[in-house]
Amino acid sequence: MEKGNFEKAWKDAFDGAEVTPSNSVWTNVELELEKSAGGKMKQRLLFYKLLAAASLVFAMGIGGAYYVSFQADNNQTAGNLSVNQESSTEREVSDAQSQIKQTDNSHELGVTEIDGVVNSGGNTSSTISALRSENRNLTSVDNGFSASHDQVDDGNAINASLAGTVPITNQDFIVSTENNFYNRVTDRFVDRPLPPLANTSKPKLIIADPYTAPDPGELLLAKLNDEEKKYAAMDKRTRTETIWTSLGVGAGSFNPNTSSSVSVNQSLSSGNNQSPASANAGPSAGSSYSVGVQVGGRITDRFVLQGGLSYLTQNASYTSTVVSMESATYRAASLNDFSNAQSVSYASTPYGVNSNLQFISLPVQAGYLLVDKDFSIQLNGGVSTDFFIVNTLTPSVSGINKLTQNAGADSPYRTVNFSGLAGTEFSYKFSNHYRIAVNPGLRYALNSIYKSDVNTEVAPITFDVALRFRYIFR
Amino acid sequence: MQNGRYIGYMLNEQELIEGCRKGSRASQQALYDRYCKKMMVVCLRYSKSSAEAEDILQEGFVKVFQGLDGFRQDAKLETWMTRIMVNTALNHHRKKLYLFPMVDVEKADLPEDDMVISNLHFTELLAMIQSLPQGCQLVFNLFALEGYSHKEIADMLGVSEGTSKSQYARARVLLQEKLKKESSHYKVYGEGKF
């Protein structure tokens, strides 16, 4: 089909056409984009959290190292000063010795013992101040006095008892400081002003209280996560229960619902003028049983379609006062006998007859899910095509044979019948693949099961309850 | 974040595309603002109500932003976006098509009277399209307004070419009937009625 003026006119009419959508569309688009970016955002947030934690640990490490270094350097400064001023110390010591000698010849002054042990830091044993004070002490010593003082620095003590027996030598101090390797290595820092190693004003580390100040990003993620879960649950339900098969059995009551009877008077060979009603008393309510398989599928979120195949048997009892003659024996009379000129029927004493009808049924039903959860409620409605198989009339007395009537041209029964179906299904999903269901339902024959020439309308109504096991494929 | 409403006036299309590719929300908003009205018309043509059209528009724009990396710029951005909107609309209707399959109908051509079309506002034409049966609406849009061939339409909708043709013929008949009605109304009341 070629495109002509008609199509062109329509196309032109829509050229440049614009309609403003509502503001909610952009909001929803934005929300969808946020939702899809949610996964990426989570990863990013995790990365930033780890980064923040690593930074904090790093900062604490650096701060700790600075603190230790700062403390150590304070001590180093003092120790190094003593080393650097070694020569001056020596001079001072020798001066002190000479002063001692000058003050009183009758007293000898010397270092008797040095209790203090220079520690590994080694930088605190002999400070300038100690030496200076010692020297001062030495200069101020009078005859008969012994001077001693403890110089304590960083836990190391030097006890210098001046007993005047051992002369003090510069070498003692030099040895004590030579052991201090660290001091000598850091000599170069001694004479220049050191920059501040740490900020003395302590910065406050402010950590947001997670209870009072929630992270808006986290909140959004949580909200999106909830929504995602909700949609995932919905999707899962619709996605996971789309095709199934079920096996079921049913039992219920069966009402033949006979609306008229035949005129049998002319057919009866005996002189009993029986009324039609008394010939075959209307069947009373009986029972119905069924067994079958079904296949179903979900068409939309709420609608399902299911069909299947089932075997249906319906029983009803009635009292008959007619027998038919066949091959010189009596058998139960059927309605067909009354309309068939060839058959011979006789009036009899009343006897009970059990009528059994059997069908193969092909039901097709649409269902609407009122409740779509593990426990579900579904309304069903549809039609069933029922293929008549056989009818058996079994007399309750001996001497009268039973009658079996199959489908076919001679049969009074229609081969194909239609029934309306309506019911409710209550089901429970007890595992991923299985659901059990109870289906109370009504089956109403849309046509008489007898052919039109039988002059009797029988449109059975069945109310039954079926129990079905459903296997869910996916 | 910079507001997309302002960025939209400052940046050209290429810059907006680049911004969107980088995930800039402002650029996305600007691009949306620039094309949402035209795309809304496309969505309205494929839907029965404004609410349905907005659903399609929303879904379509999410696809646009998510698929912008794959846009090779062989075609105009507007054409590419229109194609995405159309595909989104078709997906939206696929379930319904499954439930209410299209059937062949008898062809019947009426004489063309395109003069009336030019006299009508596009909103009236839009209402006519929306009143068409589902299948007719889709096929008419795809054939007459998007320019697809019946073979392409058949492939897109999973129907036979004959079905596409017959649906289009039916759509055309229905539209021409509506146009005829409008035309008589127009002749009686003249332009003043608008």
XYZ file of C-alpha atoms in Angstrom:
668
model
C 0.000 0.000 0.000
C 1.510 3.282 -1.076
C 1.562 6.264 1.156
C -0.475 9.059 -0.382
C -1.933 12.417 0.426
C -3.991 11.007 3.264
C -0.929 9.855 5.181
C 0.974 13.014 4.349
C -1.871 15.179 5.590
C -1.913 13.335 8.895
C 1.833 13.542 9.241
C 1.806 17.272 8.514
C -0.952 17.801 11.061
C 1.301 16.438 13.803
C 4.415 18.328 12.737
C 5.598 20.437 15.626
C 2.701 19.332 17.829
C 3.443 19.557 21.532
C 1.587 18.578 24.675
C 2.966 19.322 28.114
C 3.046 16.288 30.374
C 2.424 16.624 34.097
C 5.308 17.450 36.414
C 5.089 14.057 38.071
C 6.577 12.419 34.976
C 10.002 14.002 35.486
C 9.853 13.224 39.205
C 9.177 9.585 38.407
C 11.900 9.493 35.753
C 14.334 10.896 38.294
C 13.248 8.337 40.861
C 13.704 5.509 38.358
C 17.167 6.770 37.482
C 18.070 6.992 41.168
C 16.786 3.493 41.648
C 18.859 2.093 38.805
C 21.896 4.002 40.050
C 21.250 2.699 43.553
C 23.650 -0.224 43.165
C 26.466 1.991 41.923
C 25.784 4.489 44.662
C 26.025 1.769 47.307
C 29.425 0.761 45.992
C 30.545 4.372 45.962
C 29.347 4.927 49.495
C 31.185 1.837 50.655
C 34.336 3.067 48.939
C 34.043 6.477 50.575
C 33.438 4.889 53.949
C 36.523 2.739 53.586
C 38.473 5.737 52.367
C 37.335 7.771 55.369
C 38.254 4.956 57.741
C 41.660 4.538 56.115
C 42.228 8.303 56.270
C 41.317 8.350 59.929
C 43.697 5.510 60.712
C 46.413 7.192 58.674
C 45.852 10.531 60.379
C 45.919 8.902 63.800
C 49.115 7.092 62.869
C 50.782 10.263 61.665
C 49.583 12.163 64.731
C 50.883 9.445 67.034
C 54.239 9.374 65.272
C 54.533 13.151 65.533
C 53.668 13.049 69.191
C 56.297 10.417 69.954
C 58.835 12.203 67.813
C 58.077 15.530 69.484
C 58.528 14.120 72.950
C 61.719 12.357 71.948
C 63.153 15.464 70.313
C 62.551 17.551 73.423
C 64.738 15.144 75.320
C 67.230 14.915 72.504
C 67.723 18.639 72.575
C 68.852 18.543 76.137
C 71.125 15.540 75.605
C 72.679 16.932 72.503
C 73.370 20.171 74.111
C 75.473 18.292 76.704
C 77.410 16.519 73.958
C 78.050 19.619 71.930
C 79.227 21.497 74.870
C 81.519 18.714 75.856
C 84.659 20.750 75.650
C 83.207 23.591 77.604
C 82.043 21.098 80.165
C 85.528 19.762 80.389
C 86.806 23.214 80.887
C 84.261 23.873 83.540
C 85.114 20.639 85.313
C 88.795 21.373 85.286
C 88.031 24.883 86.491
C 86.000 23.406 89.267
C 88.814 21.074 90.191
C 91.263 23.867 90.304
C 88.878 25.901 92.367
C 88.505 23.010 94.784
C 92.231 22.718 95.073
C 92.418 26.382 95.683
C 89.766 26.501 98.399
C 91.302 24.120 100.881
C 94.332 22.028 100.497
C 93.445 19.847 103.470
C 90.343 18.544 101.656
C 90.466 16.450 98.605
C 87.588 16.555 96.320
C 86.688 13.721 93.883
C 83.870 11.817 92.406
C 83.485 8.689 94.476
C 80.775 7.075 92.595
C 78.263 7.697 89.843
C 75.149 5.709 90.520
C 73.222 6.952 87.599
C 73.150 4.743 84.633
C 72.823 6.267 81.297
C 69.895 4.666 79.584
C 69.668 3.665 76.001
C 68.301 7.056 75.160
C 71.372 8.132 76.976
C 70.645 11.707 76.552
C 69.832 12.768 80.036
C 72.616 11.587 82.276
C 74.813 14.537 82.502
C 73.063 17.675 81.691
C 74.641 21.018 81.559
C 72.585 22.152 84.452
C 73.689 19.168 86.486
C 77.250 19.840 85.756
C 76.867 23.495 86.381
C 75.136 22.963 89.654
C 77.737 20.392 90.525
C 80.446 22.832 89.792
C 78.638 25.445 91.774
C 78.450 22.983 94.599
C 82.070 22.266 94.238
C 82.984 25.901 94.386
C 80.863 26.419 97.413
C 82.209 23.489 99.319
C 83.899 24.414 102.515
C 86.493 22.455 104.362
C 85.048 19.320 105.960
C 81.975 19.446 103.817
C 81.104 16.770 101.351
C 78.825 17.766 98.586
C 76.419 15.449 96.998
C 73.439 15.974 94.878
C 71.123 13.868 92.850
C 70.365 14.955 89.441
C 67.323 13.182 88.139
C 66.284 13.498 84.589
C 63.898 11.126 82.828
C 64.240 8.604 85.571
C 67.995 8.399 85.366
C 69.878 9.549 88.361
C 73.367 10.501 88.866
C 74.473 10.449 92.415
C 77.657 12.181 92.745
C 79.221 11.872 96.113
C 82.172 13.973 96.391
C 84.345 12.104 98.843
C 87.557 13.458 97.540
C 89.090 10.041 96.841
C 88.647 9.709 93.110
C 89.404 12.715 91.019
C 86.764 13.581 88.535
C 87.825 13.385 84.931
C 86.311 14.734 81.746
C 86.649 11.315 80.218
C 83.863 9.985 82.417
C 81.344 12.330 80.801
C 82.643 11.740 77.336
C 82.258 8.000 77.704
C 78.789 8.363 79.003
C 77.754 10.475 76.077
C 79.596 8.517 73.405
C 77.342 5.577 74.090
C 74.423 7.676 73.119
C 74.383 6.993 69.413
C 71.034 8.590 68.828
C 72.229 11.879 70.235
C 75.130 12.015 67.874
C 72.983 11.198 64.864
C 70.582 13.992 65.628
C 73.293 16.510 66.380
C 72.442 18.584 63.369
C 69.014 19.511 64.731
C 70.353 20.954 67.891
C 71.396 24.429 66.962
C 68.572 25.517 64.749
C 65.112 26.409 65.863
C 62.761 23.556 65.236
C 59.429 24.146 63.584
C 56.433 23.187 65.630
C 55.986 19.488 65.204
C 52.384 19.385 66.177
C 49.593 21.846 66.440
C 49.077 22.410 70.071
C 45.477 23.495 69.638
C 43.729 20.177 69.548
C 41.271 19.980 66.658
C 37.960 18.441 67.490
C 36.997 15.375 65.545
C 33.305 15.752 64.941
C 31.498 12.540 64.189
C 27.863 12.867 63.174
C 25.556 11.127 65.535
C 23.915 8.454 63.440
C 20.755 8.647 65.503
C 20.196 12.369 65.331
C 21.651 13.187 61.922
C 20.847 10.409 59.436
C 22.689 10.455 56.171
C 20.149 11.531 53.510
C 21.896 9.343 50.943
C 21.519 6.324 53.185
C 17.898 7.210 53.804
C 17.206 7.406 50.097
C 18.962 4.109 49.524
C 16.983 2.464 52.278
C 13.759 3.774 50.826
C 14.688 2.643 47.350
C 15.739 -0.698 48.705
C 12.342 -1.143 50.336
C 10.577 -0.250 47.121
C 12.797 -2.560 45.163
C 12.003 -5.396 47.532
C 8.314 -4.688 47.207
C 8.459 -4.698 43.409
C 10.719 -7.737 43.432
C 8.157 -9.572 45.564
C 5.414 -8.609 43.122
C 7.548 -9.577 40.144
C 8.480 -12.834 41.774
C 4.860 -13.729 42.342
C 3.848 -12.931 38.797
C 7.003 -14.382 37.342
C 7.170 -17.552 39.352
C 3.598 -18.699 38.951
C 2.846 -18.367 35.305
C 2.288 -21.925 34.119
C 1.063 -24.865 36.118
C -0.703 -28.158 35.888
C -2.999 -29.706 38.425
C -4.484 -33.049 39.254
C -7.773 -33.175 41.097
C -10.705 -35.173 42.299
C -14.159 -33.890 43.049
C -17.369 -35.051 44.628
C -20.733 -33.452 45.041
C -24.455 -33.574 44.607
C -26.176 -34.064 41.282
C -29.650 -32.854 40.432
C -30.969 -34.194 37.105
C -33.321 -31.203 36.905
C -35.921 -33.001 34.787
C -38.429 -30.566 33.442
C -40.950 -32.866 31.684
C -41.796 -36.495 31.152
C -42.831 -38.575 28.227
C -46.195 -39.815 27.192
C -46.009 -43.505 27.550
C -49.625 -44.592 27.471
C -49.692 -45.500 23.854
C -46.487 -47.392 24.114
C -47.457 -49.683 26.879
C -48.636 -53.072 25.729
C -50.502 -53.977 28.844
C -53.812 -52.588 29.798
C -52.440 -50.506 32.660
C -53.274 -46.939 31.930
C -50.440 -45.349 33.693
C -49.879 -41.704 33.802
C -46.604 -40.493 32.351
C -45.472 -39.365 35.732
C -45.948 -42.723 37.267
C -44.196 -44.528 34.447
C -40.834 -43.185 35.437
C -40.930 -41.141 38.611
C -38.599 -38.164 38.369
C -35.082 -39.068 39.505
C -34.115 -37.825 42.911
C -30.881 -35.978 43.617
C -27.839 -38.135 43.264
C -24.114 -37.897 43.464
C -21.389 -36.768 41.120
C -17.706 -37.665 41.023
C -14.945 -36.390 38.837
C -11.244 -36.833 38.313
C -9.114 -34.833 35.935
C -6.033 -32.887 34.983
C -5.792 -29.218 34.232
C -3.262 -26.860 32.735
C -3.328 -23.187 33.625
C -1.456 -20.039 33.004
C -1.403 -16.460 34.150
C -2.378 -14.021 31.450
C -2.093 -10.800 33.375
C -1.301 -9.941 36.969
C -4.793 -10.945 38.044
C -6.289 -13.065 35.299
C -5.590 -16.708 34.695
C -6.789 -19.114 32.056
C -7.061 -22.821 32.655
C -8.335 -25.802 30.769
C -8.136 -29.540 31.064
C -9.616 -32.947 30.693
C -11.718 -34.791 33.239
C -13.805 -37.857 33.624
C -17.235 -37.246 35.082
C -19.722 -39.733 36.445
C -23.196 -38.833 37.718
C -25.555 -41.148 39.560
C -29.250 -40.748 40.324
C -31.935 -43.130 41.540
C -35.556 -43.191 40.590
C -38.537 -45.538 40.668
C -39.843 -47.012 37.441
C -43.081 -48.796 36.733
C -42.164 -49.782 33.184
C -40.064 -52.588 31.813
C -39.099 -53.261 28.227
C -38.895 -56.598 26.526
C -35.686 -57.500 24.780
C -34.701 -60.970 23.593
C -37.465 -62.524 25.686
C -36.172 -60.939 28.862
C -37.229 -57.894 30.740
C -34.894 -55.036 31.137
C -35.118 -51.557 32.601
C -36.986 -49.206 30.310
C -35.388 -46.117 28.992
C -36.968 -42.968 27.639
C -35.839 -44.049 24.247
C -38.198 -47.023 24.388
C -41.196 -44.755 24.652
C -40.430 -42.964 21.449
C -39.257 -46.041 19.585
C -42.082 -47.876 17.865
C -40.028 -51.058 17.686
C -39.593 -51.493 21.393
C -42.175 -53.207 23.549
C -42.794 -51.903 27.045
C -44.924 -53.209 29.824
C -46.247 -51.766 33.015
C -44.744 -53.317 36.070
C -44.793 -53.036 39.789
C -42.622 -50.153 40.955
C -38.929 -50.949 41.152
C -35.868 -48.933 41.845
C -33.437 -47.979 39.106
C -29.978 -46.448 39.409
C -29.003 -44.327 36.436
C -25.313 -43.735 35.863
C -24.124 -41.193 33.309
C -20.487 -40.898 32.268
C -18.873 -38.051 30.394
C -15.483 -36.897 29.270
C -15.359 -33.207 29.992
C -13.138 -30.488 28.534
C -13.509 -27.455 30.756
C -12.077 -24.047 29.886
C -12.209 -21.423 32.589
C -11.005 -17.910 33.157
C -10.117 -16.955 36.681
C -9.695 -13.708 38.524
C -7.379 -13.622 41.516
C -9.089 -11.774 44.331
C -6.212 -12.509 46.676
C -2.859 -13.217 45.113
C -0.580 -14.358 47.887
C 0.548 -17.694 49.241
C -3.050 -18.072 50.276
C -5.064 -17.163 47.205
C -8.706 -16.765 46.390
C -9.720 -17.034 42.790
C -13.079 -16.656 41.082
C -13.559 -18.974 38.127
C -16.043 -19.021 35.308
C -16.183 -20.815 31.991
C -17.717 -23.472 29.856
C -17.216 -27.152 29.544
C -17.697 -29.366 26.534
C -18.985 -32.708 27.784
C -18.784 -35.758 25.571
C -21.323 -38.401 26.536
C -19.827 -41.874 26.928
C -22.423 -44.227 28.374
C -25.574 -44.456 30.478
C -26.323 -47.530 32.548
C -29.724 -48.179 34.073
C -29.351 -50.761 36.828
C -32.583 -52.121 38.347
C -32.545 -52.817 42.062
C -34.560 -56.006 41.662
C -33.647 -59.319 40.151
C -35.377 -60.542 37.024
C -34.995 -57.230 35.247
C -31.780 -56.751 33.316
C -29.773 -53.582 33.326
C -29.619 -51.420 30.228
C -26.484 -49.846 28.796
C -26.817 -47.071 26.237
C -23.764 -45.742 24.412
C -23.369 -42.596 22.398
C -24.468 -42.721 18.817
C -27.368 -42.292 16.495
C -29.578 -44.737 18.380
C -28.836 -43.241 21.741
C -31.352 -40.904 23.335
C -28.399 -38.876 24.663
C -26.639 -36.097 22.846
C -22.991 -36.917 22.203
C -21.781 -33.333 22.743
C -23.143 -31.254 25.578
C -22.214 -27.908 26.999
C -22.191 -26.820 30.607
C -21.571 -23.523 32.292
C -19.045 -23.511 35.117
C -18.732 -21.138 38.040
C -16.760 -21.548 41.196
C -14.289 -20.276 43.694
C -10.838 -21.594 44.328
C -9.155 -21.338 47.705
C -5.554 -22.342 47.462
C -2.387 -22.371 49.486
C 1.138 -22.423 48.123
C 3.123 -24.636 50.415
C 6.368 -24.720 48.438
C 7.917 -23.071 45.417
C 6.369 -25.591 43.064
C 3.268 -26.841 44.813
C -0.086 -25.423 45.669
C -3.102 -27.203 47.060
C -6.564 -25.961 46.183
C -10.151 -26.534 47.175
C -12.706 -25.632 44.535
C -16.378 -25.473 45.363
C -18.149 -25.082 42.047
C -21.365 -25.251 40.148
C -21.902 -26.983 36.824
C -25.075 -26.196 34.952
C -25.964 -27.957 31.708
C -26.619 -25.414 28.992
C -28.610 -27.903 26.942
C -30.696 -30.979 27.637
C -28.606 -34.110 27.667
C -31.411 -35.845 25.748
C -31.952 -35.432 22.079
C -34.863 -33.298 21.022
C -36.945 -36.239 19.843
C -37.037 -37.713 23.359
C -39.444 -35.042 24.552
C -37.752 -34.733 27.899
C -35.568 -31.884 29.073
C -32.872 -32.926 31.461
C -30.334 -30.222 32.237
C -28.405 -31.502 35.262
C -27.042 -29.186 37.905
C -24.021 -30.357 39.821
C -22.545 -28.772 42.889
C -19.253 -30.314 43.799
C -16.104 -29.631 45.742
C -12.845 -30.562 44.095
C -9.472 -30.996 45.715
C -6.564 -30.188 43.429
C -2.812 -30.440 43.686
C -1.087 -27.935 41.510
C 2.450 -28.256 40.233
C 3.902 -24.907 39.267
C 6.352 -25.114 36.392
C 7.549 -21.517 36.704
C 23.227 20.574 41.639
C 22.637 22.992 38.842
C 19.048 23.185 37.778
C 18.474 21.640 34.376
C 15.851 24.234 33.557
C 18.622 26.861 33.291
C 21.274 24.638 31.781
C 18.898 23.778 28.968
C 19.052 27.328 27.644
C 22.809 27.520 27.882
C 23.992 24.248 26.368
C 23.595 22.905 22.871
C 22.315 19.414 22.145
C 25.749 17.817 21.941
C 26.766 19.283 25.293
C 23.541 18.039 26.822
C 24.167 14.549 25.453
C 27.681 14.562 26.906
C 26.314 15.779 30.237
C 23.707 13.036 30.261
C 26.332 10.429 29.447
C 28.304 11.604 32.477
C 25.171 11.171 34.566
C 24.551 14.867 35.150
C 21.026 15.141 36.477
C 20.818 18.775 35.374
C 21.640 17.802 31.789
C 19.107 14.996 31.917
C 16.459 17.372 33.127
C 17.350 19.863 30.424
C 17.152 17.184 27.738
C 13.847 16.021 29.137
C 12.477 19.542 29.126
C 13.580 20.038 25.571
C 11.840 16.955 24.170
C 9.140 15.886 26.607
C 6.344 17.827 24.900
C 7.005 16.350 21.463
C 7.470 12.881 22.900
C 4.232 13.254 24.838
C 2.395 13.651 21.525
C 3.992 10.434 20.269
C 2.937 8.612 23.440
C -0.578 10.023 23.267
C -0.931 8.688 19.749
C -0.227 5.185 21.031
C -2.421 5.307 24.093
C -6.026 5.736 25.088
C -5.558 8.283 27.851
C -3.143 10.889 29.152
C -2.291 8.747 32.172
C -1.345 5.837 29.934
C 0.698 8.159 27.711
C 2.558 9.531 30.730
C 3.419 6.003 31.838
C 4.903 5.304 28.421
C 6.691 8.663 28.398
C 8.242 7.986 31.793
C 9.408 4.506 30.859
C 10.665 5.784 27.516
C 12.758 8.578 29.020
C 14.357 6.208 31.514
C 15.362 4.043 28.544
C 16.638 7.100 26.691
C 18.939 8.101 29.557
C 20.085 4.560 30.151
C 20.731 3.951 26.466
C 22.283 7.278 25.555
C 25.755 5.742 25.615
C 24.672 3.571 22.705
C 23.380 6.490 20.670
C 25.782 6.700 17.726
C 24.363 9.938 16.401
C 23.764 8.465 12.959
C 20.253 9.813 13.222
C 18.835 12.913 14.853
C 18.385 12.637 18.584
C 14.689 13.379 18.208
C 14.255 10.539 15.721
C 16.131 8.153 18.002
C 14.034 9.188 20.994
C 10.821 8.821 18.995
C 11.843 5.294 18.047
C 12.411 4.452 21.711
C 9.017 5.890 22.667
C 7.323 3.878 19.902
C 9.050 0.659 20.991
C 8.131 1.330 24.609
C 4.528 1.906 23.585
C 4.490 -1.313 21.567
C 5.874 -3.261 24.519
C 3.249 -1.631 26.656
C 0.520 -2.928 24.341
C 1.973 -6.344 23.661
C 0.004 -8.017 26.426
C -3.222 -6.530 25.159
C -2.406 -7.657 21.643
C -1.968 -11.145 22.992
C -5.359 -11.011 24.644
C -7.168 -9.322 21.794
C -5.394 -10.505 18.689
C -5.814 -8.578 15.510
C -7.936 -10.165 12.855
C -8.222 -9.499 9.173
C -11.053 -7.254 8.190
C -12.489 -6.467 4.820
C -10.820 -3.724 2.946
C -12.910 -0.714 2.058
C -11.490 2.468 0.753
C -13.322 5.704 0.928
C -12.509 8.665 -1.252
C -9.809 10.806 0.265
C -10.740 14.089 1.796
C -7.578 15.369 3.292
C -8.672 18.949 3.112
C -10.575 18.438 6.355
C -7.450 17.274 8.180
C -5.696 20.553 7.680
C -8.683 22.384 9.114
C -8.565 20.452 12.361
C -6.390 21.021 15.363
C -4.025 18.181 16.103
C -5.736 17.510 19.441
C -8.927 16.638 17.586
C -7.006 14.333 15.292
C -5.349 12.845 18.349
C -8.745 12.122 19.873
C -9.768 10.364 16.655
C -6.667 8.177 16.709
C -7.213 7.344 20.357
C -10.781 6.282 19.631
C -9.621 3.652 17.128
C -9.591 -0.010 18.135
C -6.259 -1.116 19.602
C -4.874 -2.879 16.532
C -6.008 -0.185 14.124
C -4.486 2.502 16.304
C -1.084 0.845 16.375
C -0.977 0.022 12.682
C -2.214 3.455 11.653
C 0.434 5.189 13.749
C 3.208 2.943 12.529
C 2.246 3.135 8.861
C 0.904 6.625 8.357
C 2.811 8.616 10.940
C 6.047 6.720 11.597
C 6.444 5.656 7.983
C 7.044 1.935 8.486
C 6.092 -0.497 5.744
C 3.478 -3.177 6.343
C 6.194 -5.824 6.294
C 8.082 -4.016 9.037
C 4.884 -3.544 11.019
C 4.060 -7.231 10.645
C 7.488 -8.125 12.038
C 7.173 -5.654 14.893
C 3.726 -6.785 15.980
C 4.096 -10.459 15.204
C 1.198 -10.522 12.769
C 0.952 -11.215 9.074
C 1.455 -8.522 6.510
C -2.132 -9.030 5.378
C -3.393 -8.389 8.884
C -1.406 -5.196 9.059
C -2.857 -4.042 5.762
C -6.407 -4.898 6.686
C -6.083 -3.222 10.080
C -4.769 -0.133 8.383
C -7.611 -0.174 5.881
C -10.097 -0.409 8.711
C -8.387 2.397 10.574
C -8.518 4.522 7.504
C -12.204 3.869 7.001
C -12.982 4.694 10.600
C -10.922 7.860 10.499
C -12.455 8.990 7.262
C -15.898 8.483 8.722
C -14.932 10.606 11.689
C -13.405 13.217 9.413
C -16.537 13.263 7.337
C -18.584 13.894 10.441
C -16.243 16.624 11.536
C -16.316 18.069 8.053
C -20.106 18.394 8.036
C -19.940 19.943 11.474
C -17.265 22.283 10.262
C -19.324 23.276 7.257
C -22.353 23.994 9.401
C -20.621 25.953 12.156
C -17.556 27.159 10.313
C -14.301 28.082 11.901
C -16.077 30.002 14.609
C -16.668 26.829 16.532
C -13.027 26.740 17.466
